[in-house]
Amino acid sequence: MRVLIIEPAGGLWGSERALLDLIEAVPNLEVAVCCPPSTRLAAELDRRGVQVYSWFVERLHLRPRWRRLQAAIGVLRACAAFRPEVLYLNQSGSCRVSLPAARLFGIPIAAHIRIYEDADYLASLNPSPARLRAVIAISSAIECHVRSLAGLAKVRVHTAYDAYAPTICAATDEPRPQRIACVGRIVPIKGQELLIEAMPLLLACHPSAECMILGEGEPSYVAELKHRALATGAAEAISWPGFVRHVGPLLSEAAVLACTSYKEPLGRVIFEAWDAGAVPVVFAGSGGAAEIVRAADAGIVYDHQAPQALADALDLALGLEPKQRRRLVENGRAWMAEHCDPGKYATVIADILEQTIALPKR
């Protein structure tokens, strides 16, 4: 089975790491990847000997129309060179620029829906099920959203949690520093501003608490958040390490992961927290993040996106006894073993791609 993967971002966040897991777990797939040049993902793929067609343009949603045309031509060139049997969109936002190649070469598409906005975008295209033959939802929360959209009513929907293989030693009863980690892109929807507002409230009951905000964002927005931290008086308790490729070691030195997203379709960083022995704290209305924490009984869920509600949840998490923390972490690791095994995940995705190829044209 020859699969051309379209990856429009090229970073090393959750979706790209899931892509690497898939490629490594199914060695019998003939895979090539069309992604932007000079990206972290392109370097990782090159290191693994995977064919990369760097005829793509990153951050297409911010680009003018002629740049989107350039990306569409890049997909056409990749299809002409690789001759795939199926196009697998690692993120559904690349659907529009992939459709011309799919039509010209008669190639079916399977699209992974990893964020709510991409589901809405895909539905707005009202794609023909003759071309878009399958969508893969990253969580049950995303699946429910997809099924509510009329534009995707005729497309087959599958659900698959991303793969994750724990790599760090299991949690122990050793006490941990009063340290909170927040990992992810620094953008408004991720809720870092709420965490900054909650820190002064938390410091009132945990004076030694500290917070690491790991990730990258638009420099102006990061500067705005840092200024906000100064205004709240919590700046000295907050550090900004920037993008960290392997967050496991830093999470291993934290007691808590703060996942403050307003919407989080899954949250791979929650897996990384369980792996490293940290307890996740997530917003109840976030979708996939709350879904997996509740399903695993492996963290703390707070009900309102308000500084006091978050501070109360962090207070509870920092106050856990080591044995309580270990129980929650072990619950999370057990849930991952059942639902996120890389071999099972790869088999599921490969089966979906095979079904996509085998479906008759409508």
Tab-separated table of C-alpha atoms in Angstrom, residues 174-183 210-212 214 247-258 272-274 276-280 317-318 325 329:
chain	number	residue	atom	x	y	z
A	174	GLU	CA	8.949	10.046	46.166
A	175	PRO	CA	7.776	13.619	46.876
A	176	ARG	CA	8.043	16.124	44.050
A	177	PRO	CA	8.741	19.866	43.932
A	178	GLN	CA	5.727	22.168	44.038
A	179	ARG	CA	6.172	22.678	40.320
A	180	ILE	CA	3.531	23.054	37.606
A	181	ALA	CA	4.248	22.541	33.922
A	182	CYS	CA	2.127	23.925	31.092
A	183	VAL	CA	3.139	22.570	27.691
A	210	GLU	CA	6.509	27.569	40.615
A	211	CYS	CA	5.310	27.286	37.044
A	212	MET	CA	7.010	26.467	33.737
A	214	LEU	CA	6.868	25.566	27.760
A	247	VAL	CA	9.456	17.480	27.600
A	248	GLY	CA	9.613	14.212	29.553
A	249	PRO	CA	12.616	15.136	31.734
A	250	LEU	CA	11.036	18.472	32.700
A	251	LEU	CA	7.679	16.831	33.414
A	252	SER	CA	9.530	14.314	35.589
A	253	GLU	CA	10.544	17.251	37.790
A	254	ALA	CA	6.978	18.573	38.061
A	255	ALA	CA	4.121	17.427	40.251
A	256	VAL	CA	1.360	18.759	38.015
A	257	LEU	CA	0.587	19.331	34.355
A	258	ALA	CA	-1.772	22.267	33.829
A	272	GLU	CA	3.522	12.626	28.446
A	273	ALA	CA	2.498	13.738	31.939
A	274	TRP	CA	1.316	10.245	32.910
A	276	ALA	CA	6.595	11.231	33.566
A	277	GLY	CA	4.597	10.783	36.767
A	278	ALA	CA	2.826	14.170	36.797
A	279	VAL	CA	-0.889	14.609	37.503
A	280	PRO	CA	-2.874	16.430	34.789
A	317	ALA	CA	-3.217	18.565	42.824
A	318	LEU	CA	-0.215	19.983	44.676
A	325	ARG	CA	-0.439	10.911	42.902
A	329	VAL	CA	-0.576	8.258	37.274
